[in-house]
Coordinates of C-alpha atoms and ligand atoms in Angstrom, one line a residue:
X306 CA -11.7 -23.9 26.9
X307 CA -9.0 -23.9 24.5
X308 CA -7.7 -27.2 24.8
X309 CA -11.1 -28.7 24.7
X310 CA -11.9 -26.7 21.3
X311 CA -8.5 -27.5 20.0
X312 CA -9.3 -31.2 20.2
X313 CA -13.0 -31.3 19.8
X314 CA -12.4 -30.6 16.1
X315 CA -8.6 -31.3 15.5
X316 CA -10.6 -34.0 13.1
X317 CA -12.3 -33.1 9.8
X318 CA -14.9 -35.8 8.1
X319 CA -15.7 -35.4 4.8
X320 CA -15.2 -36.4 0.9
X321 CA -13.2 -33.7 -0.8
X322 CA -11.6 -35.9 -3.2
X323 CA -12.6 -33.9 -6.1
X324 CA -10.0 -30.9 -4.2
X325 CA -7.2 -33.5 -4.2
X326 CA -7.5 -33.9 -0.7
X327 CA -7.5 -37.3 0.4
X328 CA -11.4 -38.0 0.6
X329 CA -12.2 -39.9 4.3
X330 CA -11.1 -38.3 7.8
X331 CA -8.8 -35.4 7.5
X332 CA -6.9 -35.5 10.8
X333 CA -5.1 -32.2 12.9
X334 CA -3.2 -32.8 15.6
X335 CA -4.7 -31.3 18.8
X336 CA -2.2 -28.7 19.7
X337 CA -0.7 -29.6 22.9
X338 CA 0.4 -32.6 20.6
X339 CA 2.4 -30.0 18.9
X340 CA 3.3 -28.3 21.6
X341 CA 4.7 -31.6 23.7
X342 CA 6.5 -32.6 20.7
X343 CA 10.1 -32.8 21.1
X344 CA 10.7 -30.5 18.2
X345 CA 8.6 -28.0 19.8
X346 CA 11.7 -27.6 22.3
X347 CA 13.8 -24.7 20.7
X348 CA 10.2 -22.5 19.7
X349 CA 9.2 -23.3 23.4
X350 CA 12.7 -21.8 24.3
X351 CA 12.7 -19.3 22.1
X352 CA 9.4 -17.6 22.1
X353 CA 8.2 -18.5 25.2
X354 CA 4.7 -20.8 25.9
X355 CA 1.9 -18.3 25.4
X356 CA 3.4 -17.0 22.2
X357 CA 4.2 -20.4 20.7
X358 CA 0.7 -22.0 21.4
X359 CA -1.2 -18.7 20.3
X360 CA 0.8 -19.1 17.0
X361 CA -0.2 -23.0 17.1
X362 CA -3.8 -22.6 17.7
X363 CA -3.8 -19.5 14.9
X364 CA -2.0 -21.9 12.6
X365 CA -4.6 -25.0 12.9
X366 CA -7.5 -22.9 12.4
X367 CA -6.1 -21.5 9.0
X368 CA -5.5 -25.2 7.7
X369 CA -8.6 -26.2 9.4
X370 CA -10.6 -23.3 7.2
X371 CA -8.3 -24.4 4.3
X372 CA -9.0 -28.1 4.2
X373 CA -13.1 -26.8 4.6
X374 CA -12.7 -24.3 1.6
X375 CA -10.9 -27.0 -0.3
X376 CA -13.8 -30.0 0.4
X377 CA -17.1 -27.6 -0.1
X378 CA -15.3 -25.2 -3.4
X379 CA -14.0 -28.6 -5.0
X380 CA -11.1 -28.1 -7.6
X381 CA -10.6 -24.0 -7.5
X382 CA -9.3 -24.1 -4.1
X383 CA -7.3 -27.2 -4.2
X384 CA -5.4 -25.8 -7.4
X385 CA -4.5 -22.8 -5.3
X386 CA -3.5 -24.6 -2.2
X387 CA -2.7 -28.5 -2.9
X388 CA -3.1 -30.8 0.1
X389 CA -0.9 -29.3 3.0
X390 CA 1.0 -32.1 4.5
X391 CA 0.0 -32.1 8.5
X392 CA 1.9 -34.6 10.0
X393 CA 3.3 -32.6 13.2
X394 CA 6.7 -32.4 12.0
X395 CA 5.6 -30.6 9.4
X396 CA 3.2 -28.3 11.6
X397 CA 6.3 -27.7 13.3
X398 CA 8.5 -26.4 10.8
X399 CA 5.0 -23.8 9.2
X400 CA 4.8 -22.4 13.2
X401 CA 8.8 -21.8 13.6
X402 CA 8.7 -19.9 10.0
X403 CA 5.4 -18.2 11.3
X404 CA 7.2 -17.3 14.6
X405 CA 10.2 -15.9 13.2
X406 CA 8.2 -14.3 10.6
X407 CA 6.1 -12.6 13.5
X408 CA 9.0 -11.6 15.5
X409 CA 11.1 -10.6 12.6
X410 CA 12.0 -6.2 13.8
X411 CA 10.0 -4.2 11.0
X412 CA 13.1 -2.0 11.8
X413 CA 15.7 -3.3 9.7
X414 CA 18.9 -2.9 7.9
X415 CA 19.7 -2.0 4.1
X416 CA 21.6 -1.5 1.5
X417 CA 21.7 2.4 0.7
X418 CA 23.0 2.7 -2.8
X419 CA 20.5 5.2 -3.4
X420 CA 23.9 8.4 -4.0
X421 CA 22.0 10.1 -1.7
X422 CA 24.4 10.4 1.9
X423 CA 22.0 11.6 4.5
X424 CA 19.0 9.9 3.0
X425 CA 15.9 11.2 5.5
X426 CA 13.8 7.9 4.9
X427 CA 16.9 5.7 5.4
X428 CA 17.9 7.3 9.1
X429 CA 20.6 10.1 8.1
X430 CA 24.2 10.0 9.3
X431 CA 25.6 7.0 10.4
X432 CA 27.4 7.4 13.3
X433 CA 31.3 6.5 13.9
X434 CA 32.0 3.7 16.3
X435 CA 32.9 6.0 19.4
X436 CA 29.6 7.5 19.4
X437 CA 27.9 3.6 18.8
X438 CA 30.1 2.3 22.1
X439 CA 29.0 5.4 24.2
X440 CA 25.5 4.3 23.5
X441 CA 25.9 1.0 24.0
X442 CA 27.4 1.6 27.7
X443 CA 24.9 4.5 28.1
X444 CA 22.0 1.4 28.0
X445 CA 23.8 -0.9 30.2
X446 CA 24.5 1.4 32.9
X447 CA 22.8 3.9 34.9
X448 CA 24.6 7.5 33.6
X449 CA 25.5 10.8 35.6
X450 CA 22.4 12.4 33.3
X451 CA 21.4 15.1 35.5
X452 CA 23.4 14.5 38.2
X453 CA 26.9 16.9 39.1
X454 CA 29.0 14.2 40.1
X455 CA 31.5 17.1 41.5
X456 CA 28.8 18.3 43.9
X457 CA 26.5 15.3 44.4
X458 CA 23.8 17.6 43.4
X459 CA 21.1 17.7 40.8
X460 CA 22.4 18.4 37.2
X461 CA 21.0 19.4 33.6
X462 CA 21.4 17.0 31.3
X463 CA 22.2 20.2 28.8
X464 CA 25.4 20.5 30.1
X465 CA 27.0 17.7 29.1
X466 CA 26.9 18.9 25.7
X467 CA 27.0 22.7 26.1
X468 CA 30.4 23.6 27.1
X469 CA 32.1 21.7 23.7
X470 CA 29.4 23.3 21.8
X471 CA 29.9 26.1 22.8
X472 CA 33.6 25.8 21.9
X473 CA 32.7 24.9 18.5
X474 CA 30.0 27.3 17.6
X475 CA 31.7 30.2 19.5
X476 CA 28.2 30.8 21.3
X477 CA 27.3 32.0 24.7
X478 CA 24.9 29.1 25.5
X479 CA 23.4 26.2 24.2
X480 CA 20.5 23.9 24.5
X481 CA 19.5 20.5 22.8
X482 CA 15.9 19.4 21.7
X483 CA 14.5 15.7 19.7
X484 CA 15.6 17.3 16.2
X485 CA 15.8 20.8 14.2
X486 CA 11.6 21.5 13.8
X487 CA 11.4 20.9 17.7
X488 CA 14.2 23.8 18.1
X489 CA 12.3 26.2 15.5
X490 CA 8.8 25.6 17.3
X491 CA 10.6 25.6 20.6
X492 CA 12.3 28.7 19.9
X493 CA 9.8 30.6 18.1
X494 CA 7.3 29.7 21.2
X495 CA 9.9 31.1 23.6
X496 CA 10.3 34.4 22.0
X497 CA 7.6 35.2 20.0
X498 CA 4.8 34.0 21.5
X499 CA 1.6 35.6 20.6
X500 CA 3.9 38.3 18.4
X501 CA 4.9 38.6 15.0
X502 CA 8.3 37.4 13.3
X503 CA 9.8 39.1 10.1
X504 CA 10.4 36.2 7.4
X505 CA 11.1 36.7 3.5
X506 CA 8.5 35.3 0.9
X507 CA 12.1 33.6 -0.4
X508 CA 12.5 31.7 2.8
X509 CA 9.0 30.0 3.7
X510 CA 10.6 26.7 3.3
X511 CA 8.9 22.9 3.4
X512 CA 11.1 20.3 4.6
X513 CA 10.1 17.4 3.8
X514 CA 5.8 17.5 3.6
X515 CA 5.5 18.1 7.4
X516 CA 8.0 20.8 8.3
X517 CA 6.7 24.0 6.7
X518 CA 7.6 27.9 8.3
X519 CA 4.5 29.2 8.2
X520 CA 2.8 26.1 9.6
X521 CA 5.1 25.7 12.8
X522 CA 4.6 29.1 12.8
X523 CA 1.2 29.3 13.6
X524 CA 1.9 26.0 15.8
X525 CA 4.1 28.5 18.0
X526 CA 1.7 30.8 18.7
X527 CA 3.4 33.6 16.7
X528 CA 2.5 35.8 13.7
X529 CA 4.4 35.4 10.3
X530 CA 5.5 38.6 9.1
X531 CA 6.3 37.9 5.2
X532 CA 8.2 40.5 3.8
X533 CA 9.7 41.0 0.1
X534 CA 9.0 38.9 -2.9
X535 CA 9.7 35.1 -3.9
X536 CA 12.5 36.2 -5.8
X537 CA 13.9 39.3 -4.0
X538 CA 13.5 40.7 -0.8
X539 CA 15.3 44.1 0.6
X540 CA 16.6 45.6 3.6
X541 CA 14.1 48.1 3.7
X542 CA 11.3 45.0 3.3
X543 CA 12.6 44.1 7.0
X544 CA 12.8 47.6 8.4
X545 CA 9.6 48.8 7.2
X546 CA 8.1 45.2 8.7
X547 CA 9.8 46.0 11.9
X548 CA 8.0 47.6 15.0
X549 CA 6.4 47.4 18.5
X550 CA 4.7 44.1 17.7
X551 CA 8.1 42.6 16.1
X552 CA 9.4 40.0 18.5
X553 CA 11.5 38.7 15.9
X554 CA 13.7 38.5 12.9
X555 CA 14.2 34.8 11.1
X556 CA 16.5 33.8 8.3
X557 CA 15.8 30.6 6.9
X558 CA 18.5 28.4 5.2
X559 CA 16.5 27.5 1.8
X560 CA 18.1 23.9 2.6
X561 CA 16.6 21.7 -0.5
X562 CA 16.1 24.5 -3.3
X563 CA 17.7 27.7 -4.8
X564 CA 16.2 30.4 -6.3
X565 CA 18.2 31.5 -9.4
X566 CA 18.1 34.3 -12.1
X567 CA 17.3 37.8 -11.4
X568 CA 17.4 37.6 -7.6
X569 CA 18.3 38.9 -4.2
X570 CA 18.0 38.4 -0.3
X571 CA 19.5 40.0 2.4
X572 CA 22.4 38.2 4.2
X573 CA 23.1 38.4 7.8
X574 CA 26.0 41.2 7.5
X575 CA 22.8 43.8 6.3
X576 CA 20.2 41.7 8.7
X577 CA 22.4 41.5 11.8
X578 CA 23.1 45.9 11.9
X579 CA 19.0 46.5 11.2
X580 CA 18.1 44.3 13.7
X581 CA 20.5 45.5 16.5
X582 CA 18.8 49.1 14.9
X583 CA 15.0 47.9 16.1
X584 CA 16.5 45.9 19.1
X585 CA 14.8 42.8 18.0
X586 CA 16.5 39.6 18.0
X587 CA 17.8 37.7 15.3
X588 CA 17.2 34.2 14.4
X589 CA 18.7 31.6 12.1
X590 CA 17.2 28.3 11.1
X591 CA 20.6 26.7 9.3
X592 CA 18.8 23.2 9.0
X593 CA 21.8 21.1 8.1
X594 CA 24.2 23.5 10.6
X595 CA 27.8 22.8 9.8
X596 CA 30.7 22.9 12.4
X597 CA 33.7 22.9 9.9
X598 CA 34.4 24.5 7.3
X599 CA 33.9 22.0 4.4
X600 CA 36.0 23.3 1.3
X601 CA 38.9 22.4 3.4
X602 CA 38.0 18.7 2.7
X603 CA 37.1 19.8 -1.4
X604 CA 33.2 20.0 -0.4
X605 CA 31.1 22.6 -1.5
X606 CA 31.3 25.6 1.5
X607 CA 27.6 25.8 3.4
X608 CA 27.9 28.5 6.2
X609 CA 29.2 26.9 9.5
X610 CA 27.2 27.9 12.7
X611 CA 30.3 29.6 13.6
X612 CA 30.2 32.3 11.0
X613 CA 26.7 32.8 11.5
X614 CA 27.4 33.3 15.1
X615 CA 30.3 35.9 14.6
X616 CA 27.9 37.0 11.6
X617 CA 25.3 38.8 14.3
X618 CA 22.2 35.9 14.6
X619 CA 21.4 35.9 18.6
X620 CA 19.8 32.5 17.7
X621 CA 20.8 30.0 15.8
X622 CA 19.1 26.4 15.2
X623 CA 20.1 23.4 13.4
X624 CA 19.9 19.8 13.0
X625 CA 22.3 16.6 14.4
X626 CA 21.8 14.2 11.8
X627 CA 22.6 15.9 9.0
X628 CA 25.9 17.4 7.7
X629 CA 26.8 17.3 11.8
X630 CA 27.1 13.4 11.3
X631 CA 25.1 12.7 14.7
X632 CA 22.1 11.1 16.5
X633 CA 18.9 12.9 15.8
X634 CA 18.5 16.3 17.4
X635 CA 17.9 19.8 17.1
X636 CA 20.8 21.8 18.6
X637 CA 20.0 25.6 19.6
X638 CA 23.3 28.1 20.5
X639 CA 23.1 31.6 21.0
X640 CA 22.8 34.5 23.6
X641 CA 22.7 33.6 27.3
X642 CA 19.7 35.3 27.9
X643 CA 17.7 34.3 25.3
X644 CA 18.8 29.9 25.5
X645 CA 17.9 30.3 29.8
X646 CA 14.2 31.4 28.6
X647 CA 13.9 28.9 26.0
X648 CA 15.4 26.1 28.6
X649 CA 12.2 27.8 31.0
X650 CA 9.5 26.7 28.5
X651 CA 7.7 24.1 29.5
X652 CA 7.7 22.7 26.0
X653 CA 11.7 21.9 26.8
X654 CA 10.8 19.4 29.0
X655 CA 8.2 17.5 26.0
X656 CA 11.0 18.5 23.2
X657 CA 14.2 16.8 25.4
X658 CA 16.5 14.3 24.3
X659 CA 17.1 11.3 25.7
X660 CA 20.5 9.7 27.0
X661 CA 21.1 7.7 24.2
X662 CA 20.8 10.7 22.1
X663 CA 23.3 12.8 24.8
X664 CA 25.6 9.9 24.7
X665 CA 25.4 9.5 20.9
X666 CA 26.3 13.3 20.5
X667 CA 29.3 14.1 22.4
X668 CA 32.1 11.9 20.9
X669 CA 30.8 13.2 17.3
X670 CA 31.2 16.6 19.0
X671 CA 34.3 15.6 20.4
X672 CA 35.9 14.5 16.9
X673 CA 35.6 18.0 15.5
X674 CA 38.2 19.4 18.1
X675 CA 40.7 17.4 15.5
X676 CA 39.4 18.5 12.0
X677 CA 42.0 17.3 10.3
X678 CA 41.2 13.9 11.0
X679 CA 37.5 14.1 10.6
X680 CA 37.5 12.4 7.4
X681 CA 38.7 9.3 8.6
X682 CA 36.7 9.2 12.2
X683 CA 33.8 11.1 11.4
X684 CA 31.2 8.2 9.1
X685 CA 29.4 11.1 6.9
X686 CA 32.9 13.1 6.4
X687 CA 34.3 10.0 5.2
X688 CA 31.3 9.0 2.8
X689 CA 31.4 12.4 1.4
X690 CA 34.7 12.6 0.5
X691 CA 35.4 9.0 -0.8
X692 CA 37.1 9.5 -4.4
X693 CA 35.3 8.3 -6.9
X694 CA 38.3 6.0 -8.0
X695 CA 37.2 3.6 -4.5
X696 CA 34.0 3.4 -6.1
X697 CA 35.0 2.2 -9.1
X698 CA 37.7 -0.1 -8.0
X699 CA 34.7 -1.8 -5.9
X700 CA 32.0 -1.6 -8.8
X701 CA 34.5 -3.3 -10.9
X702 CA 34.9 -6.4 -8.2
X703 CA 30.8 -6.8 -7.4
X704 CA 29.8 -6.4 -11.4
X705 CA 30.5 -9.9 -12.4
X706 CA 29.3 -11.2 -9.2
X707 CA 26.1 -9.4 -10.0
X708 CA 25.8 -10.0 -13.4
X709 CA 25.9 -13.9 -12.2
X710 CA 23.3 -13.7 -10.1
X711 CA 20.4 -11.7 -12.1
X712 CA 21.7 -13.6 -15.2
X713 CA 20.8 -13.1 -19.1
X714 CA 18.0 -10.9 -18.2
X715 CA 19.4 -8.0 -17.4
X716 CA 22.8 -6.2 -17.9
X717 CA 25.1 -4.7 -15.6
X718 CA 28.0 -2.1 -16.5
X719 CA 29.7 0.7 -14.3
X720 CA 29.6 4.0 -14.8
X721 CA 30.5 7.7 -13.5
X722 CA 27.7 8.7 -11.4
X723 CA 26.9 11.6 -9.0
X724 CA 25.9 11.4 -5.5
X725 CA 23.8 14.3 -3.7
X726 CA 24.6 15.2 0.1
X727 CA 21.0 14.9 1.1
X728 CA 18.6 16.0 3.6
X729 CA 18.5 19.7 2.0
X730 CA 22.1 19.8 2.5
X731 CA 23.9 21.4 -0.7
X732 CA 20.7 21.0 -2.9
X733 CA 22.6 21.8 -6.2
X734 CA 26.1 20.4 -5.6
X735 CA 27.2 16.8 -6.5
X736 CA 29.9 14.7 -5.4
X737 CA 31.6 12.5 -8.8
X738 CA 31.2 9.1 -8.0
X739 CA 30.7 5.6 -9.0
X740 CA 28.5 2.3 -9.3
X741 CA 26.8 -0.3 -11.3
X742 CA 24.1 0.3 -13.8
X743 CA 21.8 -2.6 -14.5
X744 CA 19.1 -2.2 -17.6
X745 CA 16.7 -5.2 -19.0
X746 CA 18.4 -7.0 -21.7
X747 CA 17.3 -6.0 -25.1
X748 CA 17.0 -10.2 -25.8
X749 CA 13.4 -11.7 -24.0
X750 CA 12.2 -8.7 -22.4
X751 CA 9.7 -8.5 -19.7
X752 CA 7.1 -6.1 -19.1
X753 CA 8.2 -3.9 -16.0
X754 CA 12.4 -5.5 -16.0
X755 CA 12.8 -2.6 -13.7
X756 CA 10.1 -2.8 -11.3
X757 CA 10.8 -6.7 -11.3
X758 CA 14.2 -5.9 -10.3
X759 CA 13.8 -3.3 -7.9
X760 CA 11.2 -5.5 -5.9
X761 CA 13.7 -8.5 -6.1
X762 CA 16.1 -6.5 -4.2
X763 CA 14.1 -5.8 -1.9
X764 CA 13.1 -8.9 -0.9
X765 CA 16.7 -10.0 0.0
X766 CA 17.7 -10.0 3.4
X767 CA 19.1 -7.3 3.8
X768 CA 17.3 -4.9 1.1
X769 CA 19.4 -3.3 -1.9
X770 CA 17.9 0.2 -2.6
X771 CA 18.8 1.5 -6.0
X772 CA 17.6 4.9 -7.8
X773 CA 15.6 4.1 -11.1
X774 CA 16.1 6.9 -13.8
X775 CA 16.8 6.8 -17.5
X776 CA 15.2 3.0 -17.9
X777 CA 18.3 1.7 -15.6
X778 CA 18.5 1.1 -12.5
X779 CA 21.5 3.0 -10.6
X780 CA 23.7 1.5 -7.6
X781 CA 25.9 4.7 -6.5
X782 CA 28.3 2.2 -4.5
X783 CA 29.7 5.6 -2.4
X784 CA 27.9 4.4 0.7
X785 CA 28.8 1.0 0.4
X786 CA 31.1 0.7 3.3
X787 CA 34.2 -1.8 3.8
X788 CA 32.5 -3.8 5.9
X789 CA 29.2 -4.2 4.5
X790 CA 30.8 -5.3 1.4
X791 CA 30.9 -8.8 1.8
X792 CA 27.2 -9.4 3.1
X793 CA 26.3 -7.2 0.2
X794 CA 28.3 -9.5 -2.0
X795 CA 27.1 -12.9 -0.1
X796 CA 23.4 -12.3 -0.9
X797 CA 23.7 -12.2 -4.6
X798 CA 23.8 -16.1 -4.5
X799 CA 20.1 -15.6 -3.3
X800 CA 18.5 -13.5 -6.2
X801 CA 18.9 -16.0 -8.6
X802 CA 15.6 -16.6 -9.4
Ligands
PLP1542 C1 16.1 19.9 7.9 C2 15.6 21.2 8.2 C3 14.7 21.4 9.3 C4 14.1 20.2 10.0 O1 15.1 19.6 10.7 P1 14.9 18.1 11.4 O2 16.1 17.9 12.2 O3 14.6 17.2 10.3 O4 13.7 18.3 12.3 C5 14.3 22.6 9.6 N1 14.7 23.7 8.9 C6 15.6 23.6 7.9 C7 16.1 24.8 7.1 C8 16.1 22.3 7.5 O5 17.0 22.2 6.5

């Protein structure tokens, strides 16, 4: 039918001189012209028959529908379109752009000189080349995922993970789930299912928009149990809270805020005893969960799972893509009794991880057995702690190189910036750093410099994303990495406009 359609009308009649279309026959190749074409090869090759002559036929019906808007609308239509030229290698070169176009990933690499580190809508930690490799292998060959390759029996894919977590958190057991919200619901739906769970007022936390406490709460299927105020909760809040229908107690790290001035909240060394008291277990979201002690590497300290482990929590949940440097997961430790039930609940089995995940996470893991070299092997340890002085020395090479490229219109300096951790981590701490600063030129202003700007970088191929504040727009070069220096560099040539 197709073909017959194709050529039935690959010819237009008609006067549209008055469109700037050539008046007389307006002639379209029939499409398995195009598609017989020698230069049709490589598309042919590359994208396969069906794809390439769907793309063909899609392509002659717009210019068919333009050349008909252009001879019955006269001169508006031809002013926005011109006369397209549709000799066939010319038909060729519109369908390859409109193929690669259509098969371009929407998924795509950028620039992230936002200053913030583990940036949620830019994917989080970047993971160090051991962890990349292991993935890389773990989708070319079948893996030993749940299978004991000492017996030749049936395995859990948990425990290729458990034992070094455990020997990093200190825990009895361990479980692993798709990311932190899946372990809180998971957990919550294990052990308190149908019963209530003592949280403070100062703790309902939203992540985020989606990821709220009380909301996942109810999701669960248990009760929230607020106790205390915003702004101070007390020990006797949680033991008065306490009873028969208790199945648990919850601390919640308030990961992207702080609650200052006349305030207090009751830390694990108070919680832990009171619970133990009212034999009701203890839970702690930590959301960004460290496994080192940071101040060691002159980073702010954020409780390590570790110390809340040893601290008295029976539960403790927290994410792998955040200050852990990993994939995406949610990692759960705690008592042995409690991690076999929550490993029982069905919803494990619709919360798991996949292998890439499982191979993505044990050589992170794996690099905290040598902390004193995690700076250098572990990607988010080494972007956190890159002295200010490297940014400068590389805002002070790319400046005239940028200043080139966007040209009299705007103006580029460096300057001393600060860079946030991200993704709740350290809400209130900033890392010193450096970048470029780029503001409209006072000389020929245009309306919206910034917004101009920001889209421009955008557009490039691989996009530039900046942070607009004080009418400038701010490059915070920290996660600018040695190797992605030079394509950064290379693209410039492309924004001049
Ligand atoms: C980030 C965070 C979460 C959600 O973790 P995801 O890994 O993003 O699902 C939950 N609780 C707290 C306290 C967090 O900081």
């Amino acid at each position: 039918m197709s073909e017959q359609s194709a050529r039935s009308d690959n010819t237009l009649h008609g006067a549209v001189s008055a469109a700037g279309v050539p008046a007389g026959a307006i002639r379209l190749p029939a499409v398995h012209l195009i598609l017989s074409d020698a230069g049709c090869e490589p598309l042919l090759a590359a994208y396969g028959r069906v794809q390439t002559l769907d793309a063909a036929r899609a392509l002659l019906a717009e210019l068919r529908a333009m050349l008909l808007a252009a001879r019955e609308g006269g001169e508006t239509a031809a002013a926005v379109t011109g006369a397209p030229d549709t000799s066939i290698p010319s038909l060729l070169a519109m369908l390859a752009a409109r193929l690669q176009e259509q098969n371009a990933s929407p998924l795509r690499p950028v620039f992230n000189l936002t200053g913030t580190v583990l940036h949620t809508n830019l994917g989080r930690a970047l993971l160090p080349d051991a962890a990349v490799q292991a993935v890389v292998d773990s989708m070319r060959w079948p893996m030993n995922l749940e299978w004991d390759i000492d017996t030749g029996k049936r395995g859990d894919r948990d425990n290729l993970i458990e034992e070094l977590l455990l020997e990093l958190t200190g825990a009895e057991a361990a479980t692993i789930v798709n990311n932190n919200a899946a372990a809180v619901l998971l957990m919550l739906n294990t052990v308190a299912l149908g019963k209530e769970v003592i949280v403070s007022r100062g703790e309902l936390v939203e992540i985020g928009g989606a990821f709220r406490i009380p909301d996942v709460m109810t999701r669960a299927g248990a009760v929230l149990r607020e106790v205390g105020a915003t702004n101070r909760t007390h020990l006797k809040d949680y033991d008065e809270a306490a009873g028969p229908q208790t199945a648990l107690m919850m601390k919640v790290h308030t990961s992207n805020y702080a609650i200052t001035g006349f305030t207090k909240s009751i830390e694990l060394d108070e919680l832990a005893p009171l619970s133990k008291k009212h034999n009701i277990p203890l839970a702690v979201d930590l959301g960004s969960g460290t496994l080192v002690d940071l101040e060691q590497y002159g980073l702010p300290h954020e409780t390590t799972v570790r110390e809340t482990i040893e601290g008295g929590a029976d539960l403790v949940t927290f994410s792998g893509d955040k200050l852990l440097g990993g994939p995406q997961c949610g990692i759960i430790v705690g008592r042995k009794d409690l991690i076999a039930q929550i490993k029982k609940n069905p919803l494990k089995r619709a919360l798991r991880v996949g292998k890439l995940t499982l191979a993505a996470l044990e050589p992170v893991l794996a690099l905290y057995r040598a902390p004193d070299l995690l700076p250098e092997r572990l990607t988010t340890l080494k972007l956190l702690t890159r002295p200010a002085a490297d940014m400068r020395a590389q805002a002070q090479a790319i400046l005239p190189q940028l200043q080139a490229a966007l040209g009299a219109g705007y103006e580029v300096t460096d300057a001393a910036m600060f860079s946030q951790i991200g993704s709740g981590a350290l809400p209130v701490d900033q890392l010193p750093s450096h970048g470029l600063v780029v503001r409209p030129a006072a000389a020929g202003r245009v309306s919206n410099a910034l917004g101009v700007l920001e889209q421009r970088l955008r557009a490039l191929p691989l996009p530039v994303i900046g942070r607009v504040a004080q009418d400038a727009l701010w490059l915070d070069l920290r996660c600018l990495q040695d190797y992605q220096q030079q394509r950064f560099i290379e693209q410039l040539g492309l924004l001049t406009a």
